[in-house]
XYZ file of C-alpha atoms in Angstrom:
590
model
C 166.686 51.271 126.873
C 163.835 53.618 127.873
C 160.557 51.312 129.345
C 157.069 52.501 127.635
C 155.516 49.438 129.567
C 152.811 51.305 131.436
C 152.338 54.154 128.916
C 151.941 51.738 126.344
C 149.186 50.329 128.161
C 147.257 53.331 128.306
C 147.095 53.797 124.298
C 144.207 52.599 122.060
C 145.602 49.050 121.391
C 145.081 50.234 116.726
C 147.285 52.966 117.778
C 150.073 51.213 119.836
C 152.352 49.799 116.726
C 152.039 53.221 114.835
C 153.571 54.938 118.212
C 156.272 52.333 118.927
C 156.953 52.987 115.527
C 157.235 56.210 116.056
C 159.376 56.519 119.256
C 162.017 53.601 117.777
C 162.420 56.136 114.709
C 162.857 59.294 116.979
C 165.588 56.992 118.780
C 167.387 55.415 115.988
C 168.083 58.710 114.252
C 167.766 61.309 117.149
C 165.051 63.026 115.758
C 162.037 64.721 117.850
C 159.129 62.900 118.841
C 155.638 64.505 117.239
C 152.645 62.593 117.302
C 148.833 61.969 117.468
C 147.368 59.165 119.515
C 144.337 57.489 121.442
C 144.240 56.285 125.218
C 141.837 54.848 126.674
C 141.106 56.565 130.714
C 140.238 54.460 133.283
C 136.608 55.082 133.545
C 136.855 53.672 129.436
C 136.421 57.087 127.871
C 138.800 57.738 125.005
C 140.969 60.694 124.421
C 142.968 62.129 121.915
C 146.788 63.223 123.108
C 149.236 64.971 121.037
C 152.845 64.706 121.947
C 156.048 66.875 121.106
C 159.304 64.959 122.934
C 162.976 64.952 122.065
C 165.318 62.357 122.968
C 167.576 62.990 126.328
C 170.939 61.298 125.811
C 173.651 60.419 128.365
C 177.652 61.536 127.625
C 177.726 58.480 125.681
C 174.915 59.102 123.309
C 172.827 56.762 125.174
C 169.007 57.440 125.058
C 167.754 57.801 128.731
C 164.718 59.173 128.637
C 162.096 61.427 126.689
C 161.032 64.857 127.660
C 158.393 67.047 125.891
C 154.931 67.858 126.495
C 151.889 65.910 126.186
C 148.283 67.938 125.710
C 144.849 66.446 125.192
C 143.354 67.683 121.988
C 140.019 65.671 121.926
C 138.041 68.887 121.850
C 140.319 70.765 119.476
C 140.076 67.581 116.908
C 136.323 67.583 117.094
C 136.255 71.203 116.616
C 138.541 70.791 113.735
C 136.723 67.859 111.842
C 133.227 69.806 112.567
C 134.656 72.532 110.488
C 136.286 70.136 107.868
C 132.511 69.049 107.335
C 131.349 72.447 107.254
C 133.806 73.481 104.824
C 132.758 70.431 102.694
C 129.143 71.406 103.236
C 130.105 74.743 102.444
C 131.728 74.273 99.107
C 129.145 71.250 97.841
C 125.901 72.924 98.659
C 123.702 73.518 95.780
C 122.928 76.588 97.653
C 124.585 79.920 96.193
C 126.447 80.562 99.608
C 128.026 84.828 99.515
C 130.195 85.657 102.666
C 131.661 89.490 102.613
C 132.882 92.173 105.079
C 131.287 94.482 107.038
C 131.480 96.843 104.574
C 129.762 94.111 101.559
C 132.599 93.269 99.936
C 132.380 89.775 98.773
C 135.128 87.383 100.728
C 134.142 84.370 99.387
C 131.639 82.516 96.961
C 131.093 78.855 96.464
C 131.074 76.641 93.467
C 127.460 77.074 93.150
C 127.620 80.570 92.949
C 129.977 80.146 89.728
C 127.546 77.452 88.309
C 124.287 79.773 88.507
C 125.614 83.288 88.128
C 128.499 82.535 85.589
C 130.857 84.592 87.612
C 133.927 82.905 88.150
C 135.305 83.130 92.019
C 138.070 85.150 90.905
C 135.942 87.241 88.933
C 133.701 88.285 92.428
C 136.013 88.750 95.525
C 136.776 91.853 96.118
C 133.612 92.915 94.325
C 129.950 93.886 96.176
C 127.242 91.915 95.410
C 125.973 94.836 92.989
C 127.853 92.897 90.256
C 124.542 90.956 90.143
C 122.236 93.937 90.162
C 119.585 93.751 87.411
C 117.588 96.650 88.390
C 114.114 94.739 89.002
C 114.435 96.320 92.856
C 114.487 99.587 94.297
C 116.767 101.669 95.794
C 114.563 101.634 98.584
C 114.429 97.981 98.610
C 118.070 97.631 99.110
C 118.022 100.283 101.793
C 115.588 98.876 103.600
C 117.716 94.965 103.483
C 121.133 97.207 104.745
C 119.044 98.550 107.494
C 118.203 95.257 108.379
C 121.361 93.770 108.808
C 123.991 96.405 109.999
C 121.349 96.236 113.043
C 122.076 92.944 113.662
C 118.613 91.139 112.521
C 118.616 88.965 109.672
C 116.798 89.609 105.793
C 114.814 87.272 103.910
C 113.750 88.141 100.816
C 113.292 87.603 97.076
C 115.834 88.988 94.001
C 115.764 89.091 90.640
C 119.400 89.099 89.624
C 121.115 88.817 86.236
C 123.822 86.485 85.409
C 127.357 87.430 83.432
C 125.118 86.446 80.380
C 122.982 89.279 81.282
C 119.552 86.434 81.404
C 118.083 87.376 84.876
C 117.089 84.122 87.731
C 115.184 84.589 90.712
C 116.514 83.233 94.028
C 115.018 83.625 97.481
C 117.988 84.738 99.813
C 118.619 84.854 103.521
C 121.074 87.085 105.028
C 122.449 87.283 108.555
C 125.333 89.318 110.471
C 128.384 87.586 112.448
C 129.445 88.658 114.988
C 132.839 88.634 117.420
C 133.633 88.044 120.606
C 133.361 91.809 121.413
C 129.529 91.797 119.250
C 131.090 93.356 116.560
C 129.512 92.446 113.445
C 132.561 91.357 111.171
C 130.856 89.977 108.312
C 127.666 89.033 106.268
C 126.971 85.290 105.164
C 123.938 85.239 102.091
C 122.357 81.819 101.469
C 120.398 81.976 98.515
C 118.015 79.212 96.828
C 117.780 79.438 92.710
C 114.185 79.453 92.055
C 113.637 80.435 88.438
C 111.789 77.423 87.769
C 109.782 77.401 90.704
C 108.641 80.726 90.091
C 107.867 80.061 86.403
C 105.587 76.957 87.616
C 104.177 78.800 90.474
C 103.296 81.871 87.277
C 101.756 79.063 85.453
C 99.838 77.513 88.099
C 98.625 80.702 88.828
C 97.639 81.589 84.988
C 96.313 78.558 84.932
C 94.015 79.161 87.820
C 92.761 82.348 86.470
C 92.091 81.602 83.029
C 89.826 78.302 84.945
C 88.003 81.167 86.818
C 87.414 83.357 84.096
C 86.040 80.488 82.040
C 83.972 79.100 85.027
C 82.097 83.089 84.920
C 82.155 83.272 81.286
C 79.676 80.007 81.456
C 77.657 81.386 83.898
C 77.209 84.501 81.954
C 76.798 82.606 78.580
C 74.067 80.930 79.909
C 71.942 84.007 81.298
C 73.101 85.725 78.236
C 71.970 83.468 75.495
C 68.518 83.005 76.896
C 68.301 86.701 76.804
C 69.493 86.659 72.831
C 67.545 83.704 72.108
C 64.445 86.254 72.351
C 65.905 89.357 71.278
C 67.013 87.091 67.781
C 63.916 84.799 68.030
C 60.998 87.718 68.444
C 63.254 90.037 65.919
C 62.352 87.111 63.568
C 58.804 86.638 64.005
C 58.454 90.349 63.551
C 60.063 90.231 60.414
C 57.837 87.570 59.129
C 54.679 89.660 59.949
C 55.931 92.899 58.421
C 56.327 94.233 54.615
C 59.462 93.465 53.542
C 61.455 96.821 52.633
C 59.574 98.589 54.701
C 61.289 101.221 57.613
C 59.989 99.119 60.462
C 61.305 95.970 58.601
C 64.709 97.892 58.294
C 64.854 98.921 62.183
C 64.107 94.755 62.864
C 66.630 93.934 60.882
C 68.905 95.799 62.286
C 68.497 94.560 65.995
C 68.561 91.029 64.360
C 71.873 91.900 63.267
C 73.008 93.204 66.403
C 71.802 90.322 68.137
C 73.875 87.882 66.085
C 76.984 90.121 66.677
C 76.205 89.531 70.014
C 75.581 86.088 69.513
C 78.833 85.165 67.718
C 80.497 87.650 70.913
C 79.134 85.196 73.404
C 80.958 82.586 71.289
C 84.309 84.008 71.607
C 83.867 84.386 75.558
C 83.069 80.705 75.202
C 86.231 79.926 73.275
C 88.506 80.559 76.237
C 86.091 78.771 78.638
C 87.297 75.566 79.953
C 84.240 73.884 78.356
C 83.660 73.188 74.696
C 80.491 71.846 73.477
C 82.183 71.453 69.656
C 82.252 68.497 68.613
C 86.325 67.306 67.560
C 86.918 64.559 65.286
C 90.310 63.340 63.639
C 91.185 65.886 61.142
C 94.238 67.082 58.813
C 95.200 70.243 60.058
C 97.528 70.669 57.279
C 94.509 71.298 54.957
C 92.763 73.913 57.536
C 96.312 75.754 57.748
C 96.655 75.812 53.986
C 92.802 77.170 53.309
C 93.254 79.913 56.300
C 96.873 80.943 54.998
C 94.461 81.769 51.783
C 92.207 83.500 52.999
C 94.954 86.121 54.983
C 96.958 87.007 51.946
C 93.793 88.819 51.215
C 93.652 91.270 54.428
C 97.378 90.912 54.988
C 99.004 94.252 54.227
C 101.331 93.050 50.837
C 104.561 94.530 52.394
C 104.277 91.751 54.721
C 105.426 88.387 53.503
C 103.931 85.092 54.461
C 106.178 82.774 54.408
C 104.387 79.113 54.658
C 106.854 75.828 55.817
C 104.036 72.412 56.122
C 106.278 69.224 56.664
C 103.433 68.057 58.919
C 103.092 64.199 56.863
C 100.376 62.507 57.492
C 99.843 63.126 61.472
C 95.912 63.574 62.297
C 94.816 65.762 65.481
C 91.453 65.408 67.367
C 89.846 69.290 66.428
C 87.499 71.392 64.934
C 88.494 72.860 61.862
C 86.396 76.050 62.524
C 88.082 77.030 65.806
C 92.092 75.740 64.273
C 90.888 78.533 61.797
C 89.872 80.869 64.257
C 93.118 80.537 66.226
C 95.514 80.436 63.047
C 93.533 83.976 62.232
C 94.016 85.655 65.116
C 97.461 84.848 66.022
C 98.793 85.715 62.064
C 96.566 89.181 62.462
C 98.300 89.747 65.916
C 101.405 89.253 63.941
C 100.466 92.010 61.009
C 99.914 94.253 63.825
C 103.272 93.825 64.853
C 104.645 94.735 61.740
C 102.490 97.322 60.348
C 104.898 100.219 60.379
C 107.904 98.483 59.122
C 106.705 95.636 57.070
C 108.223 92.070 57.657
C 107.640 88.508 57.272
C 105.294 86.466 59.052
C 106.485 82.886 58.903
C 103.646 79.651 59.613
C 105.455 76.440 60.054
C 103.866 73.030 60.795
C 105.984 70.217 61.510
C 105.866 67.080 64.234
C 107.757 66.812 67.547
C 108.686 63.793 69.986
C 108.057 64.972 73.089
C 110.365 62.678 75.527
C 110.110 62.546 79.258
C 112.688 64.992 79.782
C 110.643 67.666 78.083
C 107.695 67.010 79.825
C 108.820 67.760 83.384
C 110.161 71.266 82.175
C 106.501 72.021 80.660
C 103.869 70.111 82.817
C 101.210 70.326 80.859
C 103.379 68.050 77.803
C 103.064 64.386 78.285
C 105.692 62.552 76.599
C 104.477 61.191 73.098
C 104.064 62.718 69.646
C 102.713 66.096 68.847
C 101.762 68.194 65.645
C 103.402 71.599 66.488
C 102.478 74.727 64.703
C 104.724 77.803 65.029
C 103.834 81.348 63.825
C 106.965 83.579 63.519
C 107.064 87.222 62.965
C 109.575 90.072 62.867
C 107.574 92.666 64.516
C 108.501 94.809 67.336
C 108.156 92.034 70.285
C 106.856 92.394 73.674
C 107.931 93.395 76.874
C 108.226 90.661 80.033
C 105.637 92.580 81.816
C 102.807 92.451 78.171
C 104.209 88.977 77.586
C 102.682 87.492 81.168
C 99.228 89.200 80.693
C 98.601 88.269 76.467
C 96.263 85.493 77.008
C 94.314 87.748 79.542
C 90.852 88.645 78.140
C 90.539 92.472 76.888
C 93.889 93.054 77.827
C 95.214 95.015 74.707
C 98.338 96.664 73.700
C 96.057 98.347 70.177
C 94.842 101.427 69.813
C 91.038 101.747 70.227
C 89.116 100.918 67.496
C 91.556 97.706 66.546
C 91.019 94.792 68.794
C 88.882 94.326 71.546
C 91.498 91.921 73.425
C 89.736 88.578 73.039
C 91.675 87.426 70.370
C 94.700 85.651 72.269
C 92.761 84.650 75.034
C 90.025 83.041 71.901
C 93.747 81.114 70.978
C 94.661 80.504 74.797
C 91.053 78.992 74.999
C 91.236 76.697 71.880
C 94.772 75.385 72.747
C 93.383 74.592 75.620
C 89.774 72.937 74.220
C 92.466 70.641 72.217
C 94.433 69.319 75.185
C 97.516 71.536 74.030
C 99.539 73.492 75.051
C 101.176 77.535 74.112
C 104.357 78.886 74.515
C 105.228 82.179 73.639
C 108.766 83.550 73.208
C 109.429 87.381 72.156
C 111.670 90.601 73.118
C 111.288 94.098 72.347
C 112.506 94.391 68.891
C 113.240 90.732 67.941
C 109.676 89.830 66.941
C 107.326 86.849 68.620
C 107.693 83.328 68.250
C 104.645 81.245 69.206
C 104.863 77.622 69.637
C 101.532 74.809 70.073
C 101.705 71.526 70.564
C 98.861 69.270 69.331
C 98.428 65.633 70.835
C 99.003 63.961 67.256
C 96.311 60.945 66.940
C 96.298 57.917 64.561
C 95.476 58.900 60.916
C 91.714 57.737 59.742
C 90.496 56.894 56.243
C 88.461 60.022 56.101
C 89.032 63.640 56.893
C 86.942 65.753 59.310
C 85.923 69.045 57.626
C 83.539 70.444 60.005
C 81.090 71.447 57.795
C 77.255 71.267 59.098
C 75.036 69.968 56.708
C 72.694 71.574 54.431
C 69.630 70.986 55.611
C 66.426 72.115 53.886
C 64.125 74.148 54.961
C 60.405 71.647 56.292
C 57.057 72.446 57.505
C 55.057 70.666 59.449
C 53.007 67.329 58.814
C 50.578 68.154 61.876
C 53.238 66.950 64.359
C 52.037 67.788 68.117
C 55.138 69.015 69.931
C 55.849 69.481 73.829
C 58.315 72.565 74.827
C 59.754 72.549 78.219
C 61.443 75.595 80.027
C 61.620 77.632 83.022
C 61.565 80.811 81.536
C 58.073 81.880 80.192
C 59.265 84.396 77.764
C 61.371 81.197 76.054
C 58.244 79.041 75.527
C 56.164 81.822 74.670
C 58.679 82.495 71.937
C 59.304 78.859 71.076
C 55.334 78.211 70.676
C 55.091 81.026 68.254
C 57.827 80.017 66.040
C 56.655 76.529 65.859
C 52.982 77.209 65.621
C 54.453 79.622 62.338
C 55.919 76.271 61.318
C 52.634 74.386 61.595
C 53.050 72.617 64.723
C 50.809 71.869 67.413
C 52.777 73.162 70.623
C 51.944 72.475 74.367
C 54.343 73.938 77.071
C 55.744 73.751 80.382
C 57.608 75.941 82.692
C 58.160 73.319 84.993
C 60.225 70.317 84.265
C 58.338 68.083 86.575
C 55.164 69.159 85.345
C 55.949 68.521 81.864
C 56.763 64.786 83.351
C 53.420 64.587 84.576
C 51.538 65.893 81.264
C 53.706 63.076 79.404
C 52.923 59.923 81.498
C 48.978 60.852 81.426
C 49.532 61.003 77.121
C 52.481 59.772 75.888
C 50.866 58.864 72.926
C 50.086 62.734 71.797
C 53.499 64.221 71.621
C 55.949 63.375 68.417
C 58.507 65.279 70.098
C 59.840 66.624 73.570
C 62.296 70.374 73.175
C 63.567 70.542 76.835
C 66.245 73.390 78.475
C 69.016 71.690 80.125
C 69.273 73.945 83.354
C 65.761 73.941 85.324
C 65.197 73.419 89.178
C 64.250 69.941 90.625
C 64.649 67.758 87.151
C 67.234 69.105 84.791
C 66.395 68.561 80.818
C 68.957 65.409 80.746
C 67.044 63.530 84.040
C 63.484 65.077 82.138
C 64.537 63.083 79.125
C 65.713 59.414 80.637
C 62.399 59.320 82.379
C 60.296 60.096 78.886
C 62.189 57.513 77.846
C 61.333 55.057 80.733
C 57.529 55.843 79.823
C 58.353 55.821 75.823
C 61.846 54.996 74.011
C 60.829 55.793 70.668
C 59.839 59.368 71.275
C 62.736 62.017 70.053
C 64.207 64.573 72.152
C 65.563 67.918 71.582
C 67.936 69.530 74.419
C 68.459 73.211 74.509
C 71.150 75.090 76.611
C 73.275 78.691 76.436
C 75.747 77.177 78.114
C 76.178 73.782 79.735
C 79.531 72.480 81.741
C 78.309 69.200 82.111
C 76.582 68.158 78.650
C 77.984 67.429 75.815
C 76.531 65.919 72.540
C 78.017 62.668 73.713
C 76.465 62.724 76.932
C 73.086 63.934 75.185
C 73.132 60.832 73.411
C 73.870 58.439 76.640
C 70.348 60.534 78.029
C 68.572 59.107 75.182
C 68.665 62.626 73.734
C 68.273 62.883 69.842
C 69.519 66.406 69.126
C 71.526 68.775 71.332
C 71.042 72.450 70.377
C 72.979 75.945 71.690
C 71.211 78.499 72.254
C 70.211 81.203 70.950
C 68.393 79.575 67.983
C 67.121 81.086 64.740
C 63.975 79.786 63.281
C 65.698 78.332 60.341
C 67.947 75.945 63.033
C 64.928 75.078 65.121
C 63.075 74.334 61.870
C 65.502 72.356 60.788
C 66.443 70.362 63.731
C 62.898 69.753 64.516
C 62.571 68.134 61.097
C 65.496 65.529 61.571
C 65.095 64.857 65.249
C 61.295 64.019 63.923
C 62.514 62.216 60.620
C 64.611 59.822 62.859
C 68.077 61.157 61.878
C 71.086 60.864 63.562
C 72.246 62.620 66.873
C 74.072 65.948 65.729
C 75.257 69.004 67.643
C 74.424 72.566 66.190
């Protein structure tokens, strides 16, 4: 009987039954002794042993002893489970994770890389990475990443790759050498992060930015611009009231008058795709402004095109203005008969409501979760490139031939969508036609319906009415004075806001009514207006602006402000909005 007294004392007291165990067995049936155990050292460290003994019987078949040989493998097993976990790492990253030779032939892919790229394992070793190739890089730009590596440094870098589908995905990648003992680089390892939808909310963000920017300068030139039409329009009028009607000079007026509104209604458009909207939205059934504007194009829509109209819409309200749903419902269904000029097709307009869960929301920002009206206009035309699809909403940008479109008209949609707290998306490919999608917040439905429509006001001179006219341009109140003394007012101006303060609190009593700019230095019109009204509540105020950021007709009214007017004005809309604000009507927006 062979004593393992003191040896047994030595191993990790969990491990000692397993390795009596063990040497009984290799007794009993004479069989060799292989196994993995723990001592503990003196000092307390632990180790891990490995043994490989046979049995050494006497001429009777008696055991005697045990030889083999006993090795310490503590650094071998860590090594071993530290590549077990790497392995694991390895093969459960949701990195795509690319090893291949020297020469780039793939070795071995991960289950990610099957996942994202649709390429089964089988399908890519033994293949290069050129399997992926979509040709959205150079040759250069692959030359310059295998000059990178083969010397030993490591790449980083950005792909657009297509899958087995043949859809492309963007991924950021990182490649390095390894090397042997000898520095020999044996093989390349790629690590590469998926980041399609990063880079489609980074391309959004970024959109987003630049449509904010262009909308922040078309206000600022709005604002210089409509002062400047507001006497172009307003002294083309006058002079048309002091000439012979049919006469050549007459004529010549008229015709800068008309240029001037072209201008005017220009300016408007900018403003459509500003982030700003002074028009006023109400609750309103878009299914009936859909339905009217779908009218009104079978008339300039080429006959070989068919309109094909599908309104399951119900009863769902949105908060809009008719006028610029109209606008945008034009100029997307004319985009869409440009498409298909040549070849004919069929335009389709479908209006129908969505749920929008939570899920959809995080893939498209902008969507909260909650019900929308969605409005989809389909065509067949030739489609659009990637590369004309990310710059459509970009102002002037035109694919057209000169002489039909200026470019404004999908950033005038981009602009609206926006002015309604909706949101555009846009599908297409070149020769599959255009497909665009918006999403309306839907809002509770109201008793009434919101057409609009301004209302008819008739023209009204004046009953002797003193009036006080406050702006910082001279050429404005020289213009504004003339008009309303041709209107039969008594007129007093001010080109300083502060002044104009001043003349009021000394006679409050002589002025029926206060027409103040909104943008003037030291006391803007809104701040002009609350202190009138400190002095005298009852008096009514007119604010005029070409472009304001801050006010809004609601806003107006919080100042104490009566009517709220956008420049430039015609003599017929200061007439009549002079009349109401001094008949005590109620607070409008023109």
């Amino acid at each position: 009987k062979i004593n393992f007294i003191f040896y047994m004392t030595r191993i990790f007291q969990e491990d000692r039954e397993r390795v009596t165990h063990a040497i009984q067995q290799a007794t009993e049936e004479n069989k060799p002794f292989n196994f993995e155990y723990r001592i503990i050292r003196p000092d307390g460290s632990m180790r891990t042993h490995h043994v490989i003994a046979e049995v050494i019987r006497d001429t009777n078949e008696k055991p005697i002893r045990m030889l083999g040989i006993e090795a310490d493998i503590t650094e071998l097993k860590a090594a071993q489970e530290e590549n077990i976990k790497l392995a694991m790492a390895v093969e459960q990253s949701a990195e795509i994770i690319v090893i291949t030779d020297a020469k780039g032939i793939i070795e071995y892919v991960n289950p990610s890389f099957e996942t994202i790229t649709g390429f089964s394992k089988k399908e890519a070793v033994g293949q290069t990475p050129r399997i992926l190739k979509s040709g959205k890089q150079t040759d250069e730009y692959y030359r310059k990443l295998w000059e990178t590596i083969t010397s030993g440094n490591t790449w980083r870098g950005r792909f657009i790759n297509k899958k087995k589908d043949n859809t492309y995905y963007q991924e950021d990648v990182t490649i390095f050498p390894i090397r042997d003992k000898a520095g020999h680089i044996t093989d390349f390892v790629s690590i590469k992060h998926d980041i399609t939808r990063e880079a489609e909310m980074e391309r959004q963000l970024l959109h987003a930015q630049k449509m904010e920017a262009i909308g922040t300068l078309a206000g600022g030139i709005a604002h210089d611009f409509n002062n400047i039409l507001s006497a172009i329009i307003g002294y083309s009028e006058i002079a048309l009231y002091d000439l012979e009607p049919h006469s050549s000079a007459s004529e010549s007026i008229g015709q800068v008058l008309a240029a001037g509104n072209r201008a005017k209604d220009l300016v408007k458009q900018i403003l459509s795709f500003s982030r700003s909207s002074s028009n006023n939205k109400t609750p309103i059934h878009i299914i009936h402004v859909i339905k009217e504007s779908i009218k009104l194009m079978r008339a300039t829509i080429p006959s070989f095109i068919e309109i094909r109209q599908n309104i399951i819409v119900g009863d769902l309200q949105i908060l809009g203005d008719p006028t610029q749903i109209h606008q945008l419902l034009i100029n997307l269904c004319t985009n869409s008969a440009h498409a298909m000029e040549e070849t004919g097709g069929i335009l389709e307009i479908t209006l129908d409501s969505s749920m929008v869960e939570e899920e959809s929301s995080q893939e498209y920002p902008p969507l909260k979760p909650g019900v929308y009206v969605r409005l989809t206009i389909t065509d067949t035309g030739k489609g659009m490139t990637p590369d004309v699809l990310q710059r459509i909403f970009d102002p002037y940008f035109t694919t057209k031939e000169p002489g039909k479109g200026t470019g404004l008209g999908l950033a005038v949609v981009h602009g609206v969508v926006k002015n309604h707290n909706g949101v555009i998306r846009v599908k297409s490919e070149p020769g599959k036609g255009t497909m665009f999608d918006i999403y309306f917040p839907a809002v509770e439905a109201e008793g009434t319906l919101g057409t609009g429509e301004t209302e008819a006001i008739p023209f009204a001179r004046s009953e002797e009415e003193t009036i006080l006219l406050v702006d910082d341009e001279k050429m404005l109140t020289d213009l504004g004075r003339q008009m309303l003394e041709k209107l039969g007012y008594r007129v007093a101006t001010r080109n300083s806001s502060v002044e104009a303060l001043e003349l009021f609190r000394e006679h409050p009593e002589t002025f029926d009514l206060i027409i103040t700019d909104m943008t003037m230095p030291y006391l803007t019109g809104d701040n002009l207006a609350r202190e009138i009204k400190k002095v005298r509540a009852d008096v009514p105020i007119i604010l005029c602006t070409g472009y304001s950021e801050y006010m809004t007709a609601r806003k107006a009214a919080a100042a104490g402000i009566n009517y709220f007017l956008i420049k430039p004005l015609s003599i017929n809309q200061l007439a009549s909005s002079v009349r109401i604000a001094l008949d005590g009507r109620e607070l409008k927006e023109l």
